[in-house]
PDB file of C-alpha atoms in Angstrom:
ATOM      1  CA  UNK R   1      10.147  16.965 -12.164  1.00  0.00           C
ATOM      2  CA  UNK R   2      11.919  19.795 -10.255  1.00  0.00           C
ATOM      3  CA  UNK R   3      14.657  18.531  -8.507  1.00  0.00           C
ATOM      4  CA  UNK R   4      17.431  20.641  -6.530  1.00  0.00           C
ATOM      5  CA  UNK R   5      20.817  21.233  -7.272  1.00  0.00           C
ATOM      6  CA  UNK R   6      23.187  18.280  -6.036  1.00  0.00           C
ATOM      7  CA  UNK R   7      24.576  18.352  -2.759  1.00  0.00           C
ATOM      8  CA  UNK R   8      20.926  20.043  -1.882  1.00  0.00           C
ATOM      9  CA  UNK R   9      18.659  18.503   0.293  1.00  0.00           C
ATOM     10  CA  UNK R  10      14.538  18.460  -0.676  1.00  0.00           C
ATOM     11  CA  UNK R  11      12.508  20.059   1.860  1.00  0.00           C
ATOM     12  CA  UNK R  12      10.281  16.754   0.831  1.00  0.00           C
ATOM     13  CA  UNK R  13      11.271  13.305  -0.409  1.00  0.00           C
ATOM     14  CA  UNK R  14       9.349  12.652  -4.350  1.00  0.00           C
ATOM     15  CA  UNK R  15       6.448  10.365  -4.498  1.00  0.00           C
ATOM     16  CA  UNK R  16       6.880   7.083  -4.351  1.00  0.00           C
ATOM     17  CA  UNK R  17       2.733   6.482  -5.183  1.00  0.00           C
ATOM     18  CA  UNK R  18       1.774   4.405  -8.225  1.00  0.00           C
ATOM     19  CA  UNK R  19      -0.256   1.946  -9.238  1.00  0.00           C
ATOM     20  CA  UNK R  20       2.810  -0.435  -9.969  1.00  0.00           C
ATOM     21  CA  UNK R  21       3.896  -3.174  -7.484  1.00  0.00           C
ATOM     22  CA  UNK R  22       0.591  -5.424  -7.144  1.00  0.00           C
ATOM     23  CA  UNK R  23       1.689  -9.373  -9.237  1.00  0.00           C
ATOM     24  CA  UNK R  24      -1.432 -11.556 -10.467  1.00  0.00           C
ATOM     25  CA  UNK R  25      -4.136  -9.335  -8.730  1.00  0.00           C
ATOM     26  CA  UNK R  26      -7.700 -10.365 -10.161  1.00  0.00           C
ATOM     27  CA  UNK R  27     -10.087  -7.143  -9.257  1.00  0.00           C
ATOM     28  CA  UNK R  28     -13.126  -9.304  -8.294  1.00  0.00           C
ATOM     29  CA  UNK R  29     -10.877 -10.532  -5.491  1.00  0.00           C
ATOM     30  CA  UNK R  30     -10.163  -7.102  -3.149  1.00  0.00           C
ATOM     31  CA  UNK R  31     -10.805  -3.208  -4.037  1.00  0.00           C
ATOM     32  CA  UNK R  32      -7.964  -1.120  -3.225  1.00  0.00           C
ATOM     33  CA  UNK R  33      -8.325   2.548  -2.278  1.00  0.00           C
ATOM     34  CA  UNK R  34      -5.652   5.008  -2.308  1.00  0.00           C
ATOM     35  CA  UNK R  35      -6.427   8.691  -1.242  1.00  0.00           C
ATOM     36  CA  UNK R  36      -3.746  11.526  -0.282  1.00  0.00           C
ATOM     37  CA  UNK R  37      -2.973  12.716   2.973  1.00  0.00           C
ATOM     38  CA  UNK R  38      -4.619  15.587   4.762  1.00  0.00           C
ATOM     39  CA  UNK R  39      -2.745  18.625   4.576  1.00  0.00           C
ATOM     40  CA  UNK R  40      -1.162  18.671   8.008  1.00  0.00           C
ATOM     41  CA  UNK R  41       0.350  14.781   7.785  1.00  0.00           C
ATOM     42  CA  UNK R  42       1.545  15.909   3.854  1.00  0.00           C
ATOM     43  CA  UNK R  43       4.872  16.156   5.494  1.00  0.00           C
ATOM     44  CA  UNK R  44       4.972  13.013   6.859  1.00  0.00           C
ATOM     45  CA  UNK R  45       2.476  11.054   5.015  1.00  0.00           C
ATOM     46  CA  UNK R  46       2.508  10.366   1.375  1.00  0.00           C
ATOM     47  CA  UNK R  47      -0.950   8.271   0.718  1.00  0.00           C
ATOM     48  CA  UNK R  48      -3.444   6.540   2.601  1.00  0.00           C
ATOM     49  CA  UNK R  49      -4.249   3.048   1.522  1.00  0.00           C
ATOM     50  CA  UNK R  50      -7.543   1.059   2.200  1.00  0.00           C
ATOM     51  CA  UNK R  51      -7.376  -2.999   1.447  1.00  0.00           C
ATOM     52  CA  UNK R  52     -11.108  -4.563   1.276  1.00  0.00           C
ATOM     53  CA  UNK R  53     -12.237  -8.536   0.482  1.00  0.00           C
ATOM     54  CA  UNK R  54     -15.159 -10.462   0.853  1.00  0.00           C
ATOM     55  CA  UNK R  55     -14.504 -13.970  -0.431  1.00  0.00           C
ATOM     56  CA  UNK R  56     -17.291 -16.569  -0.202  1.00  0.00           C
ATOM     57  CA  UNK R  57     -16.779 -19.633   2.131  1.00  0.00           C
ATOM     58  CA  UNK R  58     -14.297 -21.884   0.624  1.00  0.00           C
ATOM     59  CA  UNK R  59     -12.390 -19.555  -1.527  1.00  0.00           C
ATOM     60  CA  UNK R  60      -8.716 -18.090  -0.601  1.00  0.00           C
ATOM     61  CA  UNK R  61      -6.784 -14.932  -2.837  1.00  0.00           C
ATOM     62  CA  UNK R  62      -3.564 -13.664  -2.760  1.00  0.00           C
ATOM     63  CA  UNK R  63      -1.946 -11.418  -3.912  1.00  0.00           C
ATOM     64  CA  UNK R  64       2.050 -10.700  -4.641  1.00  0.00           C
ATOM     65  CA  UNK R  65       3.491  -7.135  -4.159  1.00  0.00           C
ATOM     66  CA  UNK R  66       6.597  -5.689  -5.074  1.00  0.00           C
ATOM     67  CA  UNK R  67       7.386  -3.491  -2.060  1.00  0.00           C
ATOM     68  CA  UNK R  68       7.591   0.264  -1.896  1.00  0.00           C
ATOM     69  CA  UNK R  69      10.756   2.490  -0.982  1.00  0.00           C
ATOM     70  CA  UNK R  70       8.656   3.092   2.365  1.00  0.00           C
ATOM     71  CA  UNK R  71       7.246   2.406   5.525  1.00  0.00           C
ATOM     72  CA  UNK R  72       3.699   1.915   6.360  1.00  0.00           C
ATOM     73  CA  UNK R  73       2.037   1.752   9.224  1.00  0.00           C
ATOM     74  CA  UNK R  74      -1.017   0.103   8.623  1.00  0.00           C
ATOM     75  CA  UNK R  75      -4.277  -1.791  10.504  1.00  0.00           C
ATOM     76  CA  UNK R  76      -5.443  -5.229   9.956  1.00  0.00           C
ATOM     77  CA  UNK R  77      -8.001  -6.612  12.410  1.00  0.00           C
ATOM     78  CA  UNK R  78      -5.133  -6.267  14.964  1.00  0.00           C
ATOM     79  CA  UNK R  79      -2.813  -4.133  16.753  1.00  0.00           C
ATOM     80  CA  UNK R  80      -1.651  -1.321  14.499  1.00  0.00           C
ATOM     81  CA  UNK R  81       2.247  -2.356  13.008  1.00  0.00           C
ATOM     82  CA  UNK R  82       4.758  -0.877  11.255  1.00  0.00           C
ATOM     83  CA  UNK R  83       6.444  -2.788   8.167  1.00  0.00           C
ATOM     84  CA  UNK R  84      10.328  -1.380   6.863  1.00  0.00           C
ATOM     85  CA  UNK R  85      11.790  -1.300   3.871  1.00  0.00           C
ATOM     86  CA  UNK R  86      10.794  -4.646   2.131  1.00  0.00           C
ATOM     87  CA  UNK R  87      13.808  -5.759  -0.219  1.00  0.00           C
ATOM     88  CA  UNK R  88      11.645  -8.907  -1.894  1.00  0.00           C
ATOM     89  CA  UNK R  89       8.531  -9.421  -3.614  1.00  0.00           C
ATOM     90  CA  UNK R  90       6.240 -10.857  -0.778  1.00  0.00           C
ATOM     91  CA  UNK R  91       2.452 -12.622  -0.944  1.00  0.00           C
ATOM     92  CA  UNK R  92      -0.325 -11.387   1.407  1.00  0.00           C
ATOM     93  CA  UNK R  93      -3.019 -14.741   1.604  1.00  0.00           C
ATOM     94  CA  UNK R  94      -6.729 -14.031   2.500  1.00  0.00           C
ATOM     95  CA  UNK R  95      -9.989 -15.286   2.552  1.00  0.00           C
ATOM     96  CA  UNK R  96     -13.918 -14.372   4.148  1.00  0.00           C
ATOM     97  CA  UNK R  97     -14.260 -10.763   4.783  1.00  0.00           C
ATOM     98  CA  UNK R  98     -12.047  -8.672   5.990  1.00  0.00           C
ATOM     99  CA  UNK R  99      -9.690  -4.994   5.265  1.00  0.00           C
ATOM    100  CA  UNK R 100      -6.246  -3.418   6.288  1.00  0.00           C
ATOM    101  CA  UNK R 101      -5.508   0.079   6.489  1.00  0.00           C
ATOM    102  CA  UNK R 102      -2.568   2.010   6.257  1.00  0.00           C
TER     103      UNK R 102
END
């Protein structure tokens, strides 16, 4: 990784994307989509992120995430949010059908 001399500032903060950060997820539960940003929100916007589930009636899933060094703005069924910093490992409960997007 190239990084600038010290006391230099990056014209754009390193990736934070992975794949890490998801605790006890079972893949028949949710699909999760990530895709880059468009070229003109690259500055702002590291990765797009698409949540899906369809549970049958009667069944619940969570899942536990380690939080990102971020902020995301995200969708879900609702107004549209913004979420800081997280500093603990949180759990997201669902169930029926349903998606967040952020």
């Amino acid at each position: 990784m190239d990084r600038p001399p010290l006391g230099k500032t990056r014209h754009r903060p390193a990736p934070t994307a992975s794949r890490h950060g998801l605790l006890g997820v079972r893949a028949r539960d949710f699909d999760l989509d990530r895709a880059p940003a468009s070229p003109d929100l690259a500055g702002l916007v590291e990765r797009h992120w698409l949540v899906r589930w369809d549970l049958p009636d009667g069944r619940e899933g969570s899942v536990s995430l380690i939080p990102h060094p971020c902020v995301n703005l995200f969708a879900a069924g609702g107004p549209v949010a913004v979420a800081g910093v997280g500093d603990k490992v949180f759990t997201y409960r669902y169930s029926g059908r349903g998606h967040v997007f952020g």
